[in-house]
Coordinates of C-alpha atoms in Angstrom, one line a residue:
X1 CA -12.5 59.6 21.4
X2 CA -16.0 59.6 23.3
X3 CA -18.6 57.6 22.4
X4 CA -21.1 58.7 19.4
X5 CA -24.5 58.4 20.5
X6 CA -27.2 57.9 17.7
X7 CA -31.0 58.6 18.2
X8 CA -32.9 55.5 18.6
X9 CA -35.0 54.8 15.5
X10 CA -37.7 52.0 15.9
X11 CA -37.2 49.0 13.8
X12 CA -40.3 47.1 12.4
X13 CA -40.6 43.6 12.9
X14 CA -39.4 41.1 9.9
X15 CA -42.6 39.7 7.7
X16 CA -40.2 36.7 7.4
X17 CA -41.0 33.7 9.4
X18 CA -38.6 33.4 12.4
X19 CA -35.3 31.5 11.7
X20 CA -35.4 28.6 14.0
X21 CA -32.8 27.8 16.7
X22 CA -29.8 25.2 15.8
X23 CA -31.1 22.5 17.9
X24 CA -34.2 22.8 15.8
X25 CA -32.7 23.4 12.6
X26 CA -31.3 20.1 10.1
X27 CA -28.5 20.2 8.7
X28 CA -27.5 20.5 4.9
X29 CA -27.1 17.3 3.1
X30 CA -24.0 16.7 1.2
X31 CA -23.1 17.1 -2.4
X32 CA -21.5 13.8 -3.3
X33 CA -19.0 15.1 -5.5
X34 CA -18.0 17.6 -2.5
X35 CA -16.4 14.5 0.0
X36 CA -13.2 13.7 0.1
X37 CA -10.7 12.2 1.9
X38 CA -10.0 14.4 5.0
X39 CA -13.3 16.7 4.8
X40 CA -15.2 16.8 8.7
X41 CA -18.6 15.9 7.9
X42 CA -21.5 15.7 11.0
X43 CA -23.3 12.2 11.3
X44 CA -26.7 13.0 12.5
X45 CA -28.4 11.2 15.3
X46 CA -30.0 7.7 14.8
X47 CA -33.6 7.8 14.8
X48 CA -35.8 5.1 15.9
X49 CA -35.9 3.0 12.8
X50 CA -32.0 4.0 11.6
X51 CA -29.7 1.4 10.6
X52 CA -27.0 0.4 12.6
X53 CA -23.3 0.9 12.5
X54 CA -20.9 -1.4 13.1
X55 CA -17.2 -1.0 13.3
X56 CA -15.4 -2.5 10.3
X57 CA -11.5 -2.0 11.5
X58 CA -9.4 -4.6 10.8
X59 CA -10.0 -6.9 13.9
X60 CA -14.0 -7.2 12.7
X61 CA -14.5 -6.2 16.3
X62 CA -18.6 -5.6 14.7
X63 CA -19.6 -3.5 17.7
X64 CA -22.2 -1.2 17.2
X65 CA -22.3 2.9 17.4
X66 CA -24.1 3.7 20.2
X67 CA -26.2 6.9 20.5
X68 CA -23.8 8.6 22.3
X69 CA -21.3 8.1 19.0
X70 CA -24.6 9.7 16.6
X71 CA -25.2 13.7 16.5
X72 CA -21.3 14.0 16.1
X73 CA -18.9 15.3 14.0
X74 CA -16.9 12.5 12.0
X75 CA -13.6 12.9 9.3
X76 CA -13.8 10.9 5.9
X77 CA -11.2 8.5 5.4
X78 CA -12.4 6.6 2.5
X79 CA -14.6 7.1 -0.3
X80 CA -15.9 4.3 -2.2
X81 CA -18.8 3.3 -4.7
X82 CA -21.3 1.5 -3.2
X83 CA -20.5 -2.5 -4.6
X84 CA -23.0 -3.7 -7.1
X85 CA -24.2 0.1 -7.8
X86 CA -22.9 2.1 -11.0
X87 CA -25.5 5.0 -9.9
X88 CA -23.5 8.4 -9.9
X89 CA -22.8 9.5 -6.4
X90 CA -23.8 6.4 -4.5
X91 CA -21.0 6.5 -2.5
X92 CA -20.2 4.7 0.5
X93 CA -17.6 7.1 3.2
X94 CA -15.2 5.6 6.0
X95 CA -15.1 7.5 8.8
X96 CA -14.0 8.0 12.2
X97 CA -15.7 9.4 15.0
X98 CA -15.0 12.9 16.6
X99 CA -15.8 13.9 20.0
X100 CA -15.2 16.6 22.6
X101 CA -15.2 14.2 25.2
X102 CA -17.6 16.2 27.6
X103 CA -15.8 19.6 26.0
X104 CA -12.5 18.3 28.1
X105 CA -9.6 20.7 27.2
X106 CA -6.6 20.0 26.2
X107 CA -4.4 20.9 28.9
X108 CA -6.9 18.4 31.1
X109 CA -7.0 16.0 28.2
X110 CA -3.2 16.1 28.5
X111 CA -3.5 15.1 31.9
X112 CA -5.7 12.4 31.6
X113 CA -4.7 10.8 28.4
X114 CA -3.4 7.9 30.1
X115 CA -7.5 7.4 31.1
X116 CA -8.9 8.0 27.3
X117 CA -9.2 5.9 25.3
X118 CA -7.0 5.8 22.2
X119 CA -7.5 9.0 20.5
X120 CA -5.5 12.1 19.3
X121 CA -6.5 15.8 19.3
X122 CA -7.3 18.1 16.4
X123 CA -5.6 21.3 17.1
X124 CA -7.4 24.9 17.9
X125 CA -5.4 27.9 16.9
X126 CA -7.2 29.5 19.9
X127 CA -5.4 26.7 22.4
X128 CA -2.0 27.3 24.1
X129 CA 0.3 24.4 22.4
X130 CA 1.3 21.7 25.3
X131 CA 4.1 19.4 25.3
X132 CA 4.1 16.4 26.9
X133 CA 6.2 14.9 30.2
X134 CA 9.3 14.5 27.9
X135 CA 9.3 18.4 26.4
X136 CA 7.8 16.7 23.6
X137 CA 5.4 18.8 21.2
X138 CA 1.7 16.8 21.6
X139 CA 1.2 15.5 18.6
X140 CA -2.3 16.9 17.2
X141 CA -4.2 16.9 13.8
X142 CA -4.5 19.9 11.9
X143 CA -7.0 21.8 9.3
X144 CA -5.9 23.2 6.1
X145 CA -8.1 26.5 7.4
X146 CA -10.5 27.4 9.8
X147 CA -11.6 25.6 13.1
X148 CA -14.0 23.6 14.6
X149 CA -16.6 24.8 17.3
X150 CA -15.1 22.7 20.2
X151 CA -11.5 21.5 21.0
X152 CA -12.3 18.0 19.8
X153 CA -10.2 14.8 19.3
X154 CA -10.1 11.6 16.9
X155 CA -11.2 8.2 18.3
X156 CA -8.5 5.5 16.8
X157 CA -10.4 2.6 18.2
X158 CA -13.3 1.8 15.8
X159 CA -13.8 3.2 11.9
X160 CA -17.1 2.5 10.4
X161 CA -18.7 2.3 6.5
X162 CA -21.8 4.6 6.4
X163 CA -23.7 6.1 2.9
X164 CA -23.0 9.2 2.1
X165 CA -26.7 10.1 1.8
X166 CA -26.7 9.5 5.8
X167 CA -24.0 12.5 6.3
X168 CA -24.9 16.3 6.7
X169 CA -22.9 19.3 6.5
X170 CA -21.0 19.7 9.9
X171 CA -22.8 23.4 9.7
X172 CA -26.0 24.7 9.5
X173 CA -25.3 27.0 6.9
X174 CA -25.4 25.2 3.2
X175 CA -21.4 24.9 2.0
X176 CA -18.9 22.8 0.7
X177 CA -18.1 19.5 2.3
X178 CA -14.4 19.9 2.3
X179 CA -14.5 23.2 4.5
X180 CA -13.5 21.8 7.0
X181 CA -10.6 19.7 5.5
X182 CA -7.2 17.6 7.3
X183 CA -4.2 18.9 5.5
X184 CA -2.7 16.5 3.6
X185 CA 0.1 16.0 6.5
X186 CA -2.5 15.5 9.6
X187 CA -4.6 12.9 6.7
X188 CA -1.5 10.5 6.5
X189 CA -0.8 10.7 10.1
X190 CA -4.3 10.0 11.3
X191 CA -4.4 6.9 8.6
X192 CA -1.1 5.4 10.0
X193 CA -2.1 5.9 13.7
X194 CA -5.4 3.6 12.3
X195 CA -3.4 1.2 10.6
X196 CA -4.9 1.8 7.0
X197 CA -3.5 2.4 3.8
X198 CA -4.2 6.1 2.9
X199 CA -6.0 7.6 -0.5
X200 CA -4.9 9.6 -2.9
X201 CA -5.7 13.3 -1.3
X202 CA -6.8 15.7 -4.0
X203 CA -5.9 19.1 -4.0
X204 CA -9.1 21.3 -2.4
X205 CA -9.0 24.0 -5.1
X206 CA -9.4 21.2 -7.8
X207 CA -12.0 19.3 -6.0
X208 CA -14.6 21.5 -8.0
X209 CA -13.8 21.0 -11.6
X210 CA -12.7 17.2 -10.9
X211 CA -15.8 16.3 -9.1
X212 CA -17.7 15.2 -12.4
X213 CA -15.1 13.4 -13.5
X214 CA -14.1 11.5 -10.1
X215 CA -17.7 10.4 -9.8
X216 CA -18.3 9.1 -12.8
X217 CA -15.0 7.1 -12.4
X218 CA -16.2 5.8 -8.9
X219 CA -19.4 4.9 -10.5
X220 CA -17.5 2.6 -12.9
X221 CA -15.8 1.1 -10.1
X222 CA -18.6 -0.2 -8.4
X223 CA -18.8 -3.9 -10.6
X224 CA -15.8 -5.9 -10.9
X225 CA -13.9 -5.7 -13.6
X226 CA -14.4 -7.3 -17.1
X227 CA -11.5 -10.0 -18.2
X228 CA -11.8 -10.5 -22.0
X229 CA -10.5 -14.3 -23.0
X230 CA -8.6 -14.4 -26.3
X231 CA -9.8 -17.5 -28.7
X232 CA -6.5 -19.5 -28.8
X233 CA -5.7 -20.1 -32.8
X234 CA -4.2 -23.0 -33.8
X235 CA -1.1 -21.8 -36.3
X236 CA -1.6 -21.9 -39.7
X237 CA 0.1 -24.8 -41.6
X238 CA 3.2 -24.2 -43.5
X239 CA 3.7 -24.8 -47.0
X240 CA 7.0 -25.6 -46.8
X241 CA 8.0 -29.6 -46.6
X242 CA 9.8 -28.9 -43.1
X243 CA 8.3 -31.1 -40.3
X244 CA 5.2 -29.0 -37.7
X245 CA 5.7 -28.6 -34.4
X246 CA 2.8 -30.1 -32.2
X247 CA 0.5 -27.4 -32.3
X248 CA -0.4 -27.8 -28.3
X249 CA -2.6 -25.0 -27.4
X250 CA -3.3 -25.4 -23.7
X251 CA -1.1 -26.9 -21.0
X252 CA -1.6 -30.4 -20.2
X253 CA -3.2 -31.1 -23.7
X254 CA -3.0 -34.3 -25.5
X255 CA -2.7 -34.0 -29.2
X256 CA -5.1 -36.5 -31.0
X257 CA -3.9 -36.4 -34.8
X258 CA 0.1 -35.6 -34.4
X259 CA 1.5 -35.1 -37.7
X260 CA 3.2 -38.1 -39.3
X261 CA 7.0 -38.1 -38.6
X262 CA 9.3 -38.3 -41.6
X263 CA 12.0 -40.4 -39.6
X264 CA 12.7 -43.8 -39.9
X265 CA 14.3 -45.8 -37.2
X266 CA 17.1 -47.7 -38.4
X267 CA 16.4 -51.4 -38.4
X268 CA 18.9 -54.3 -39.8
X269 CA 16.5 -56.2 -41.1
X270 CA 14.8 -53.4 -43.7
X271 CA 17.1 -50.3 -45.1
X272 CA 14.5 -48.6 -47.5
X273 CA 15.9 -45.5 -49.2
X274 CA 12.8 -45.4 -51.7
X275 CA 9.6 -46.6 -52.1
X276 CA 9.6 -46.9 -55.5
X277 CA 12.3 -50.1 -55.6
X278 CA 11.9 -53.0 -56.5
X279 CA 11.7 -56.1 -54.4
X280 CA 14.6 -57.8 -55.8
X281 CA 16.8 -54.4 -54.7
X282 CA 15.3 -54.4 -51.1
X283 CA 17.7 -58.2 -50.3
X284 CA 20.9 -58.2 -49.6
X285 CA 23.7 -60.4 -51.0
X286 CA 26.5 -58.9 -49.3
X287 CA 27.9 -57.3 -52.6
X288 CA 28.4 -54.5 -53.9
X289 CA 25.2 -52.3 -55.4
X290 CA 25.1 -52.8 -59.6
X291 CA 25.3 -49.5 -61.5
X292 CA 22.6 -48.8 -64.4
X293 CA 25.4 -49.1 -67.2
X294 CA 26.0 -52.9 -65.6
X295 CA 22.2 -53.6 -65.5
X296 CA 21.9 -52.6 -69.0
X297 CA 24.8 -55.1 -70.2
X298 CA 23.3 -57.8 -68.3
X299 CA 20.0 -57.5 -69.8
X300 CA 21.9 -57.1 -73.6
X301 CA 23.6 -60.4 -72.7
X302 CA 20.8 -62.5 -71.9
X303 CA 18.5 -61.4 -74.4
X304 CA 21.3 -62.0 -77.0
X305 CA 21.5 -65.9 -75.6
X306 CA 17.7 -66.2 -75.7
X307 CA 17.5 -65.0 -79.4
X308 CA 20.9 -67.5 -79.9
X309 CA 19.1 -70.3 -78.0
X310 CA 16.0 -69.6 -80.5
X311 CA 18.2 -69.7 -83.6
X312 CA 19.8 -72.9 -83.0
X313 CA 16.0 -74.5 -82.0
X314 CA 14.7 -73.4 -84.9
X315 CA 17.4 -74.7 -87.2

């Protein structure tokens, strides 16, 4: 079918102001409740008076991002409230720096891996897949859609703590944060090749209606939390005439009033039944104990020989 030509038809010229080019342009910042675990985010470059970033792995090697490591694309491993801060969305982001590596392919970079430092690739649908020496499939990262500008790759050596309010978009055009997204797969494998315990990784389609709530949960998290002591109660004394335990409340404890013990060691010399006896019952003559009945006869019997011994007086 030839070509349809159309007559040209001048065009007037926009009243808008002209757009300005990317290296020009800033990009987006991000919408805290928008980063995730996973999401590519772009770290812009320093500044003069910016802070500086220093790598927090778990050797607290403490070297410094350099320039070179700024204007760059970086993937969100962590996501954490900032400590001491229970304002919604201040948010402090591991991440790990992405790099092109001077725009080195991946069938050079394949090559030359041996002479890179540690770092693995992030795989382009638009790249021929490579295998290694072995026949082995090169093990690369991969997005749950889409693709980034540049075959790019994942340094392992350093990871770094940075606020979120320092991160952009990683395109000019304003969008969600988790557009560019590891799948859950290419998250897990990334945190094990960097030694660190991964997060939970949210489903992308629910990161929009949990956002609210995950924020307000990470703003909680920000202060240690609260332990509430319980008032140790002493237990409440029994009626009953059964002998209390020591009521020890704390380990270690002396008790300063025990209760009085109802036990009486034996003891030869003293064998007290009851208090109320009298003292000629508490010696002992080596006989038998007199009944009441016998006491009472005795008695009867001496008073009768005191009223007899009267009598005869008397007479």
């Amino acid at each position: 079918m030839p070509p349809v030509f159309q007559p040209f038809q001048e065009t007037r010229p926009s009243r808008s102001p002209p757009q300005p080019t990317p290296g020009h342009m800033e990009r987006p910042t991000l919408n805290p409740g928008d980063v995730c675990v996973g999401c590519i985010v772009w770290l812009p470059s320093k500044g003069l008076n910016g802070p500086s970033i220093r790598c927090v792995n778990e050797a607290r090697c403490g070297k410094e991002l350099d320039d070179g490591g700024h204007n760059h694309p970086v993937v969100v491993l962590k996501v954490r409230q900032k400590k001491g801060s229970s304002i919604v969305g201040d948010l402090i982001c591991t991440i790990a720096c992405i790099t092109t590596f001077s725009d080195t392919s991946l069938s050079k970079y394949s090559t030359m891996r041996r002479h890179k430092e540690a770092s693995i690739p992030i795989y382009d649908p638009e790249t021929i897949p490579l295998t290694s020496g072995k026949g082995l499939a090169l093990i690369q990262l991969k997005l749950e859609k889409g693709r980034l500008k540049k075959q790019s790759y994942v340094r392992l050596q350093h990871t770094y703590r940075v606020p979120v309010s320092m991160l952009r978009q990683y395109a000019y055009r304003k969008g969600r944060a988790y557009k560019r997204r590891l799948s859950d797969v290419s998250y897990n494998t990334l945190m094990r090749l960097l030694a660190l315990s991964p997060e939970k990784y949210e489903k992308t389609a629910d990161l929009i209606e949990t956002k609210d709530q995950r924020l307000l949960e990470q703003a909680g998290s920000g202060f240690p939390p609260i332990i509430q002591t319980k008032r140790v109660q002493r237990p409440a004394q029994s009626t009953r005439g059964a002998p209390q335990s020591l009521p020890y409340t704390l380990y270690g404890a002396i008790n300063t009033n025990p209760p009085m013990s109802h036990y009486v060691p034996p003891n030869h010399a003293y064998h007290a039944r009851n208090d109320t006896r009298s003292v000629y019952e508490s010696q002992d003559d080596g006989g038998d104990k007199s009944s009441y009945p016998f006491k009472l006869i005795i008695g009867m019997i001496i008073i009768g020989l005191g009223w007899w011994h009267w009598r005869s007086k008397s007479a």
